[in-house]
Amino acid sequence: MSARVLIVDDIITNVKLLEAKLSAEYFGVVTALNGLEALAICERGEADIVLLDVMMPGMNGFEVCRRLKSEATTAHIPVVMVTALDQPSDRLQGLDAGADDFLTKPLDDTALFARVRSLVRLKSMTDELRNRALASRRLGIADPLAAAALETGLNGRILLVEDRPSVTERLQSALSAFHSVEVEPDPHQALVRAVEGEFDSVLVSLDLKGHDGLRLCSQLRSLERTRNISVLMMGETEDRARILRGLEIGAHDFLIRPIDRNELLARVRTQVRRKRFTEKLRDSVQSSMEMAVMDQLTGLHNRRFMDSRMAVMFDESALRARSLAMLVLDVDHFKVVNDSWGHDAGDEVLREFADRVRACTRGIDLVARMGGEEVVVVLPDTTLDAAYAVAERIRERVEMEPFAIHNNSNAIPVTVSIGVASRRAGDVSSAEMMKRADDAVYRAKASGRNRVIVANAA
């Protein structure tokens, strides 16, 4: 997988060496000799991953990483700290700054390339979500990236898959201070629990008795219900080849035994934060999609969706010679409600009206707010007589009980006039059917309201 790798190091020979290695693996390479230059490149969106040296004059790598991870526009960019520092405290400082990994010089090329490819793959999974989430700003949704960047990575739900009691006790004790931890020694049951639960992260021992831990990692990454859970491997130093293979099949991170408590907490927190970051983007995209097709007041589909969907339903009905009917509903004297009780009361009436209409229709029916107090219901595989029966059921349900307003402090009677029409053999579009239903509802209004009128027969 090709990607743009930003190399940040104040020593030009180090930059050139890494640039040559990565270029030979077909990565695009961007370089920076100091932290400020690196920040500017990332803010312009010119890097997919950052290989960041720690010891630099002016602004060290820890500070650069901290700034990248604190900004909404750059928090999603993976950062790998590359340095000669090899003490656990140094690695922990990098992870606390938000780094996704910490590689020690001299670099193992195989490990470097595997880590870069793994992190780039994870980033590519969120890029499309980011783009769509940013587009949601035009719909008035609060900045999704800013909200996602505030995620702390604490109070996660963790599933620990380990069959050695002494190891389990030590890891659970460390994690429980900041997360909710569940333990499952059996890998088969672990997969079931992961599917059924709402876990943020799964820690998998590669040394499970009688079972290949990588198999579980692969299953977690392939199943739809667990695909978005972060997966951390735990292995021995001699498991290096298997760990690299785990990164290739989609595991997110790894820990080498003996596991340092602080590194465990830092890596788990990073993975929980990343998982929730992606979830917030996904929720933002879902919200923007709903806003594009839903009426925000009533929760019904909006006019835009109705027009496109109704055309499809009409064409399918004509192609298969199946019946199709339509109801146009207009709340009676709605202006009086607004004038007498206020627009807040009018909104309450419309929401309750929408609920009552929904209760009388099927899942396959299209129910949409056309505008104001008008609602359209399109009924596939429904004859004119059956549509009339549905309309009467809606009319009765609206009339039978007063509508609560002003937070249930008052209640007012509401009625509805309904026009009914069906597709005719000579219709060339749904507009003709809607015109007949519209005419019928006007006749219902003129005839005294609170009634159902069927469009004139052809």
Short mmCIF file of C-alpha atoms in Angstrom, two decimals:
data_model
loop_
_atom_site.label_atom_id
_atom_site.label_comp_id
_atom_site.label_asym_id
_atom_site.label_seq_id
_atom_site.Cartn_x
_atom_site.Cartn_y
_atom_site.Cartn_z
CA MET A 1 0.00 0.00 0.00
CA SER A 2 1.55 3.27 -1.12
CA ALA A 3 1.48 6.28 1.19
CA ARG A 4 3.19 9.58 1.85
CA VAL A 5 5.65 9.16 4.72
CA LEU A 6 6.96 12.27 6.46
CA ILE A 7 10.48 11.81 7.87
CA VAL A 8 11.36 14.34 10.57
CA ASP A 9 15.00 14.46 11.69
CA ASP A 10 17.52 17.27 12.08
CA ILE A 11 20.38 15.06 10.85
CA ILE A 12 20.36 15.04 7.06
CA THR A 13 22.17 11.70 6.75
CA ASN A 14 19.44 9.99 8.80
CA VAL A 15 16.81 11.55 6.59
CA LYS A 16 18.51 10.42 3.38
CA LEU A 17 18.99 6.87 4.67
CA LEU A 18 15.33 6.46 5.65
CA GLU A 19 14.22 8.16 2.44
CA ALA A 20 16.17 5.65 0.35
CA LYS A 21 14.78 2.67 2.25
CA LEU A 22 11.17 3.80 2.04
CA SER A 23 11.42 4.87 -1.60
CA ALA A 24 12.71 1.39 -2.44
CA GLU A 25 9.48 0.04 -0.91
CA TYR A 26 7.45 2.39 -3.14
CA PHE A 27 6.39 4.81 -0.44
CA GLY A 28 6.17 8.50 -1.25
CA VAL A 29 8.53 10.45 1.00
CA VAL A 30 8.29 13.97 2.40
CA THR A 31 11.02 15.35 4.67
CA ALA A 32 11.34 17.98 7.39
CA LEU A 33 14.41 19.02 9.39
CA ASN A 34 12.56 20.49 12.39
CA GLY A 35 9.31 20.33 14.29
CA LEU A 36 7.70 23.51 12.97
CA GLU A 37 8.24 22.42 9.38
CA ALA A 38 6.74 19.03 10.19
CA LEU A 39 3.65 20.60 11.78
CA ALA A 40 3.10 22.79 8.72
CA ILE A 41 3.35 19.79 6.35
CA CYS A 42 0.81 17.81 8.40
CA GLU A 43 -1.58 20.75 8.63
CA ARG A 44 -1.56 20.98 4.83
CA GLY A 45 -2.54 17.32 4.65
CA GLU A 46 0.63 16.24 2.87
CA ALA A 47 1.50 13.23 5.08
CA ASP A 48 -0.19 9.89 5.73
CA ILE A 49 2.21 8.86 8.50
CA VAL A 50 5.04 10.56 10.42
CA LEU A 51 8.39 9.01 11.34
CA LEU A 52 9.52 11.41 14.02
CA ASP A 53 12.95 11.71 15.64
CA VAL A 54 12.91 12.60 19.34
CA MET A 55 16.16 14.49 19.87
CA MET A 56 15.85 17.70 17.82
CA PRO A 57 16.85 21.26 18.70
CA GLY A 58 14.15 23.80 19.49
CA MET A 59 11.10 21.56 19.59
CA ASN A 60 11.74 17.91 20.41
CA GLY A 61 9.75 15.01 18.98
CA PHE A 62 7.59 14.58 22.07
CA GLU A 63 6.30 18.15 21.74
CA VAL A 64 5.73 17.78 17.99
CA CYS A 65 3.73 14.61 18.59
CA ARG A 66 1.74 16.22 21.36
CA ARG A 67 0.78 19.13 19.12
CA LEU A 68 -0.18 16.86 16.23
CA LYS A 69 -2.43 14.75 18.43
CA SER A 70 -4.09 17.74 20.10
CA GLU A 71 -5.22 19.38 16.84
CA ALA A 72 -8.47 18.17 15.28
CA THR A 73 -7.06 18.43 11.75
CA THR A 74 -3.98 16.27 12.46
CA ALA A 75 -4.97 13.99 15.35
CA HIS A 76 -5.74 11.13 12.93
CA ILE A 77 -2.22 11.00 11.45
CA PRO A 78 -0.22 8.03 12.81
CA VAL A 79 3.07 9.00 14.48
CA VAL A 80 6.01 6.62 14.97
CA MET A 81 8.78 7.92 17.21
CA VAL A 82 12.19 6.88 15.83
CA THR A 83 15.09 7.39 18.23
CA ALA A 84 18.22 5.98 19.85
CA LEU A 85 16.55 6.30 23.27
CA ASP A 86 15.77 2.81 24.51
CA GLN A 87 14.66 3.18 28.12
CA PRO A 88 11.08 2.23 29.08
CA SER A 89 10.55 5.74 30.42
CA ASP A 90 11.45 7.22 27.02
CA ARG A 91 9.04 4.88 25.23
CA LEU A 92 6.33 5.71 27.73
CA GLN A 93 6.86 9.44 27.27
CA GLY A 94 6.35 9.01 23.52
CA LEU A 95 3.21 6.94 23.97
CA ASP A 96 1.83 9.43 26.49
CA ALA A 97 2.38 12.17 23.93
CA GLY A 98 0.07 10.22 21.62
CA ALA A 99 2.59 8.31 19.50
CA ASP A 100 1.26 5.17 17.84
CA ASP A 101 4.57 3.35 18.18
CA PHE A 102 8.15 3.81 19.32
CA LEU A 103 10.98 2.26 17.29
CA THR A 104 14.57 2.20 18.53
CA LYS A 105 17.64 2.78 16.37
CA PRO A 106 19.23 0.99 14.66
CA LEU A 107 15.98 0.19 12.89
CA ASP A 108 14.99 -3.29 11.80
CA ASP A 109 13.82 -2.70 8.23
CA THR A 110 11.29 -5.53 8.23
CA ALA A 111 9.68 -4.30 11.45
CA LEU A 112 9.69 -0.70 10.20
CA PHE A 113 7.97 -1.53 6.92
CA ALA A 114 5.42 -3.78 8.62
CA ARG A 115 4.56 -1.05 11.14
CA VAL A 116 4.28 1.66 8.50
CA ARG A 117 2.03 -0.49 6.30
CA SER A 118 -0.15 -1.43 9.27
CA LEU A 119 -0.64 2.16 10.43
CA VAL A 120 -1.23 3.45 6.90
CA ARG A 121 -3.87 0.76 6.40
CA LEU A 122 -5.62 1.83 9.60
CA LYS A 123 -5.48 5.49 8.59
CA SER A 124 -6.94 4.79 5.16
CA MET A 125 -9.95 3.21 6.87
CA THR A 126 -10.77 6.52 8.58
CA ASP A 127 -9.91 8.94 5.76
CA GLU A 128 -13.19 8.47 3.89
CA LEU A 129 -15.10 8.82 7.15
CA ARG A 130 -13.21 12.04 7.88
CA ASN A 131 -14.03 13.49 4.47
CA ARG A 132 -17.71 12.67 4.83
CA ALA A 133 -17.81 13.92 8.40
CA LEU A 134 -16.26 17.23 7.35
CA ALA A 135 -18.94 17.56 4.67
CA SER A 136 -21.56 17.33 7.44
CA ARG A 137 -20.55 20.80 8.64
CA ARG A 138 -22.63 22.19 5.77
CA LEU A 139 -25.69 20.55 7.35
CA GLY A 140 -25.12 22.37 10.62
CA ILE A 141 -23.61 19.46 12.57
CA ALA A 142 -21.02 20.49 15.17
CA ASP A 143 -17.42 20.01 14.08
CA PRO A 144 -17.03 16.20 14.18
CA LEU A 145 -13.22 16.26 14.17
CA ALA A 146 -13.04 18.56 17.18
CA ALA A 147 -15.39 16.30 19.14
CA ALA A 148 -13.45 13.18 18.14
CA ALA A 149 -10.09 14.72 19.06
CA LEU A 150 -11.30 15.32 22.64
CA GLU A 151 -11.62 11.59 23.30
CA THR A 152 -9.49 10.56 26.30
CA GLY A 153 -9.27 6.81 25.72
CA LEU A 154 -10.26 6.08 29.34
CA ASN A 155 -13.10 3.95 30.74
CA GLY A 156 -12.92 1.51 27.88
CA ARG A 157 -14.42 -1.98 27.80
CA ILE A 158 -11.53 -4.42 27.49
CA LEU A 159 -11.62 -8.16 26.80
CA LEU A 160 -8.46 -9.95 27.97
CA VAL A 161 -7.83 -13.31 26.31
CA GLU A 162 -5.19 -15.04 28.44
CA ASP A 163 -5.16 -18.56 29.93
CA ARG A 164 -2.38 -18.17 32.53
CA PRO A 165 -3.94 -17.14 35.88
CA SER A 166 -0.85 -15.34 37.21
CA VAL A 167 -0.47 -13.27 34.04
CA THR A 168 -4.21 -12.61 33.91
CA GLU A 169 -4.26 -11.32 37.48
CA ARG A 170 -1.36 -8.94 36.88
CA LEU A 171 -2.77 -7.50 33.62
CA GLN A 172 -6.31 -7.22 34.95
CA SER A 173 -5.09 -5.42 38.06
CA ALA A 174 -3.20 -2.85 35.98
CA LEU A 175 -6.00 -2.23 33.49
CA SER A 176 -8.88 -2.16 35.98
CA ALA A 177 -7.68 1.14 37.42
CA PHE A 178 -8.77 2.89 34.21
CA HIS A 179 -11.00 0.47 32.30
CA SER A 180 -13.68 -2.17 32.70
CA VAL A 181 -11.94 -5.51 32.11
CA GLU A 182 -13.43 -8.92 31.33
CA VAL A 183 -11.29 -12.05 31.16
CA GLU A 184 -11.83 -15.06 28.90
CA PRO A 185 -9.21 -17.85 28.81
CA ASP A 186 -10.99 -19.85 26.09
CA PRO A 187 -10.39 -18.34 22.60
CA HIS A 188 -13.60 -19.81 21.16
CA GLN A 189 -15.69 -18.26 23.92
CA ALA A 190 -13.68 -15.05 23.57
CA LEU A 191 -14.84 -14.73 19.96
CA VAL A 192 -18.46 -15.27 21.00
CA ARG A 193 -18.19 -12.66 23.76
CA ALA A 194 -16.52 -10.19 21.42
CA VAL A 195 -19.36 -10.60 18.93
CA GLU A 196 -22.05 -10.21 21.57
CA GLY A 197 -20.39 -7.47 23.64
CA GLU A 198 -19.53 -3.84 23.02
CA PHE A 199 -15.78 -3.95 23.59
CA ASP A 200 -13.35 -1.17 22.71
CA SER A 201 -10.29 -3.41 22.66
CA VAL A 202 -9.33 -7.09 22.81
CA LEU A 203 -5.92 -8.14 24.15
CA VAL A 204 -4.94 -11.54 22.75
CA SER A 205 -2.11 -13.70 24.05
CA LEU A 206 -0.21 -15.39 21.24
CA ASP A 207 0.77 -18.18 23.66
CA LEU A 208 -2.66 -19.68 24.32
CA LYS A 209 -2.45 -23.37 25.15
CA GLY A 210 -3.51 -25.50 22.21
CA HIS A 211 -4.62 -22.54 20.11
CA ASP A 212 -3.01 -20.11 17.67
CA GLY A 213 -3.67 -16.61 18.98
CA LEU A 214 -3.21 -15.21 15.47
CA ARG A 215 -6.22 -17.22 14.37
CA LEU A 216 -8.35 -15.36 16.90
CA CYS A 217 -6.88 -12.03 15.79
CA SER A 218 -7.77 -12.87 12.19
CA GLN A 219 -11.32 -13.84 13.11
CA LEU A 220 -11.83 -10.65 15.11
CA ARG A 221 -10.72 -8.55 12.14
CA SER A 222 -12.83 -10.44 9.59
CA LEU A 223 -16.23 -10.60 11.31
CA GLU A 224 -18.62 -7.71 10.72
CA ARG A 225 -19.57 -7.36 14.40
CA THR A 226 -15.95 -7.20 15.63
CA ARG A 227 -14.20 -5.51 12.71
CA ASN A 228 -14.02 -2.15 14.45
CA ILE A 229 -12.66 -3.43 17.77
CA SER A 230 -8.97 -2.71 18.29
CA VAL A 231 -6.83 -5.85 18.61
CA LEU A 232 -3.57 -5.93 20.62
CA MET A 233 -1.27 -8.95 20.54
CA MET A 234 0.84 -10.05 23.50
CA GLY A 235 3.88 -12.18 22.75
CA GLU A 236 7.45 -13.11 23.58
CA THR A 237 10.57 -11.62 21.99
CA GLU A 238 10.97 -14.78 19.89
CA ASP A 239 7.44 -14.28 18.51
CA ARG A 240 8.70 -11.45 16.30
CA ALA A 241 7.80 -13.14 13.01
CA ARG A 242 4.29 -13.96 14.22
CA ILE A 243 3.79 -10.43 15.51
CA LEU A 244 4.75 -8.99 12.13
CA ARG A 245 2.33 -11.44 10.53
CA GLY A 246 -0.34 -10.26 12.96
CA LEU A 247 0.15 -6.67 11.86
CA GLU A 248 -0.23 -7.79 8.24
CA ILE A 249 -3.58 -9.46 8.93
CA GLY A 250 -4.94 -6.38 10.67
CA ALA A 251 -3.99 -6.44 14.36
CA HIS A 252 -3.56 -2.88 15.60
CA ASP A 253 -0.68 -3.10 18.07
CA PHE A 254 1.44 -5.47 20.18
CA LEU A 255 3.16 -5.79 23.54
CA ILE A 256 6.34 -7.77 24.20
CA ARG A 257 6.72 -9.72 27.46
CA PRO A 258 7.64 -8.93 30.15
CA ILE A 259 4.94 -6.30 29.74
CA ASP A 260 5.67 -2.98 31.40
CA ARG A 261 2.58 -1.77 33.27
CA ASN A 262 2.84 1.81 32.07
CA GLU A 263 3.40 0.78 28.46
CA LEU A 264 0.37 -1.52 28.70
CA LEU A 265 -1.80 1.33 29.91
CA ALA A 266 -0.46 3.75 27.30
CA ARG A 267 -0.96 1.38 24.35
CA VAL A 268 -4.45 0.34 25.45
CA ARG A 269 -5.43 3.95 25.95
CA THR A 270 -4.16 4.82 22.46
CA GLN A 271 -6.18 2.01 20.90
CA VAL A 272 -9.36 2.89 22.79
CA ARG A 273 -8.94 6.53 21.75
CA ARG A 274 -8.46 5.58 18.11
CA LYS A 275 -11.46 3.25 18.09
CA ARG A 276 -13.72 5.90 19.61
CA PHE A 277 -12.31 8.56 17.26
CA THR A 278 -13.44 6.41 14.33
CA GLU A 279 -16.80 5.74 15.97
CA LYS A 280 -17.47 9.46 16.40
CA LEU A 281 -16.67 10.05 12.73
CA ARG A 282 -18.95 7.17 11.74
CA ASP A 283 -21.76 8.56 13.91
CA SER A 284 -21.28 11.98 12.34
CA VAL A 285 -21.54 10.48 8.85
CA GLN A 286 -24.69 8.61 9.88
CA SER A 287 -26.19 11.80 11.29
CA SER A 288 -25.42 13.73 8.12
CA MET A 289 -26.98 10.98 6.00
CA GLU A 290 -30.10 11.07 8.15
CA MET A 291 -30.28 14.85 7.96
CA ALA A 292 -30.08 14.65 4.17
CA VAL A 293 -33.16 12.43 3.92
CA MET A 294 -35.10 13.02 7.17
CA ASP A 295 -37.33 15.80 8.38
CA GLN A 296 -35.78 16.89 11.67
CA LEU A 297 -39.03 17.91 13.34
CA THR A 298 -41.14 14.80 12.72
CA GLY A 299 -38.55 12.11 12.00
CA LEU A 300 -40.36 11.32 8.74
CA HIS A 301 -38.59 11.28 5.39
CA ASN A 302 -38.28 14.69 3.79
CA ARG A 303 -39.50 16.00 0.42
CA ARG A 304 -36.17 15.38 -1.31
CA PHE A 305 -36.13 11.71 -0.36
CA MET A 306 -39.84 11.33 -1.14
CA ASP A 307 -39.45 12.62 -4.68
CA SER A 308 -36.60 10.24 -5.54
CA ARG A 309 -38.02 7.21 -3.76
CA MET A 310 -41.54 7.69 -5.04
CA ALA A 311 -40.27 7.76 -8.63
CA VAL A 312 -38.53 4.41 -8.06
CA MET A 313 -41.64 2.90 -6.46
CA PHE A 314 -43.79 4.11 -9.36
CA ASP A 315 -41.46 2.63 -11.99
CA GLU A 316 -41.30 -0.72 -10.17
CA SER A 317 -45.08 -0.82 -9.90
CA ALA A 318 -45.51 -0.14 -13.62
CA LEU A 319 -42.82 -2.62 -14.64
CA ARG A 320 -44.32 -5.45 -12.59
CA ALA A 321 -47.96 -4.46 -13.14
CA ARG A 322 -48.48 -4.19 -9.37
CA SER A 323 -50.84 -1.82 -7.63
CA LEU A 324 -49.58 1.40 -6.02
CA ALA A 325 -51.57 3.87 -3.95
CA MET A 326 -50.97 7.24 -2.35
CA LEU A 327 -52.42 9.23 0.51
CA VAL A 328 -52.05 12.98 0.92
CA LEU A 329 -52.83 14.07 4.50
CA ASP A 330 -53.43 17.65 5.63
CA VAL A 331 -53.97 18.56 9.29
CA ASP A 332 -57.19 20.53 9.61
CA HIS A 333 -57.09 24.14 10.84
CA PHE A 334 -53.37 23.91 11.60
CA LYS A 335 -52.94 27.67 11.27
CA VAL A 336 -55.44 28.11 14.09
CA VAL A 337 -53.32 25.85 16.31
CA ASN A 338 -50.25 28.02 15.69
CA ASP A 339 -52.13 31.28 16.10
CA SER A 340 -53.99 30.21 19.24
CA TRP A 341 -51.44 28.11 21.06
CA GLY A 342 -48.10 29.14 19.57
CA HIS A 343 -45.62 27.54 17.18
CA ASP A 344 -44.17 25.31 19.92
CA ALA A 345 -47.59 23.74 20.31
CA GLY A 346 -47.83 23.41 16.54
CA ASP A 347 -44.52 21.51 16.52
CA GLU A 348 -45.78 19.18 19.26
CA VAL A 349 -48.90 18.47 17.22
CA LEU A 350 -46.88 17.68 14.11
CA ARG A 351 -44.59 15.29 15.98
CA GLU A 352 -47.53 13.43 17.52
CA PHE A 353 -49.35 13.45 14.18
CA ALA A 354 -46.32 11.83 12.53
CA ASP A 355 -46.21 9.17 15.27
CA ARG A 356 -49.88 8.30 14.77
CA VAL A 357 -49.48 8.05 11.01
CA ARG A 358 -46.45 5.79 11.41
CA ALA A 359 -48.42 3.53 13.75
CA CYS A 360 -50.98 2.92 10.97
CA THR A 361 -48.51 2.12 8.19
CA ARG A 362 -46.14 -0.70 7.28
CA GLY A 363 -42.36 -0.78 7.14
CA ILE A 364 -42.45 -0.97 3.33
CA ASP A 365 -44.62 2.16 3.03
CA LEU A 366 -43.03 5.52 2.30
CA VAL A 367 -44.12 8.15 4.84
CA ALA A 368 -42.79 11.66 4.22
CA ARG A 369 -43.46 15.22 5.28
CA MET A 370 -44.12 17.18 2.11
CA GLY A 371 -44.03 20.52 3.88
CA GLY A 372 -45.93 22.41 6.55
CA GLU A 373 -48.72 20.21 7.90
CA GLU A 374 -48.89 17.95 4.82
CA VAL A 375 -47.76 14.31 4.91
CA VAL A 376 -47.66 11.85 2.01
CA VAL A 377 -47.92 8.08 2.35
CA VAL A 378 -47.05 5.85 -0.62
CA LEU A 379 -48.36 2.29 -0.34
CA PRO A 380 -46.85 -0.37 -2.60
CA ASP A 381 -48.91 -3.46 -3.56
CA THR A 382 -52.04 -1.71 -2.28
CA THR A 383 -55.33 -1.35 -4.13
CA LEU A 384 -57.46 1.77 -4.01
CA ASP A 385 -59.96 0.12 -1.64
CA ALA A 386 -57.20 -1.03 0.70
CA ALA A 387 -55.64 2.45 0.63
CA TYR A 388 -58.99 3.94 1.58
CA ALA A 389 -59.14 1.60 4.58
CA VAL A 390 -55.66 2.72 5.67
CA ALA A 391 -56.66 6.37 5.30
CA GLU A 392 -59.78 5.83 7.43
CA ARG A 393 -57.70 4.09 10.08
CA ILE A 394 -55.33 7.08 10.20
CA ARG A 395 -58.22 9.57 10.31
CA GLU A 396 -59.84 7.73 13.20
CA ARG A 397 -56.59 7.44 15.13
CA VAL A 398 -55.95 11.18 14.79
CA GLU A 399 -59.47 12.12 15.87
CA MET A 400 -59.94 9.61 18.67
CA GLU A 401 -57.71 11.27 21.29
CA PRO A 402 -56.77 14.94 21.86
CA PHE A 403 -53.17 15.98 21.23
CA ALA A 404 -51.11 16.96 24.27
CA ILE A 405 -49.35 20.32 24.02
CA HIS A 406 -47.20 22.52 26.26
CA ASN A 407 -45.51 19.49 27.85
CA ASN A 408 -48.83 17.75 28.59
CA SER A 409 -50.30 20.75 30.40
CA ASN A 410 -53.02 21.13 27.76
CA ALA A 411 -54.73 18.97 25.15
CA ILE A 412 -56.51 19.98 21.95
CA PRO A 413 -58.64 18.10 19.40
CA VAL A 414 -57.04 17.55 15.98
CA THR A 415 -58.49 16.13 12.78
CA VAL A 416 -57.09 15.39 9.34
CA SER A 417 -58.37 15.47 5.77
CA ILE A 418 -57.04 12.81 3.42
CA GLY A 419 -57.01 12.38 -0.36
CA VAL A 420 -56.49 8.92 -1.86
CA ALA A 421 -55.34 7.99 -5.35
CA SER A 422 -53.77 5.01 -7.11
CA ARG A 423 -51.61 4.43 -10.15
CA ARG A 424 -53.52 4.19 -13.41
CA ALA A 425 -52.45 2.32 -16.49
CA GLY A 426 -52.07 5.53 -18.47
CA ASP A 427 -49.91 7.35 -15.89
CA VAL A 428 -46.41 8.13 -17.11
CA SER A 429 -45.09 9.38 -13.76
CA SER A 430 -45.95 9.56 -10.08
CA ALA A 431 -46.76 13.27 -10.50
CA GLU A 432 -50.10 12.40 -12.12
CA MET A 433 -51.07 10.15 -9.20
CA MET A 434 -50.05 12.83 -6.71
CA LYS A 435 -52.08 15.46 -8.57
CA ARG A 436 -55.21 13.33 -8.20
CA ALA A 437 -54.52 12.76 -4.48
CA ASP A 438 -53.96 16.51 -4.02
CA ASP A 439 -57.25 17.31 -5.74
CA ALA A 440 -59.00 14.77 -3.51
CA VAL A 441 -57.65 16.31 -0.29
CA TYR A 442 -58.81 19.75 -1.43
CA ARG A 443 -62.27 18.28 -1.98
CA ALA A 444 -62.13 16.79 1.51
CA LYS A 445 -61.32 20.23 2.94
CA ALA A 446 -64.11 21.85 0.96
CA SER A 447 -66.58 19.18 2.08
CA GLY A 448 -66.19 19.96 5.76
CA ARG A 449 -62.78 18.40 6.67
CA ASN A 450 -62.09 15.37 8.85
CA ARG A 451 -62.84 12.96 6.04
CA VAL A 452 -61.29 10.75 3.38
CA ILE A 453 -62.00 11.43 -0.30
CA VAL A 454 -60.96 9.04 -3.09
CA ALA A 455 -59.83 10.54 -6.39
CA ASN A 456 -62.35 10.36 -9.22
CA ALA A 457 -62.22 7.17 -11.25
CA ALA A 458 -60.71 7.39 -14.73
#
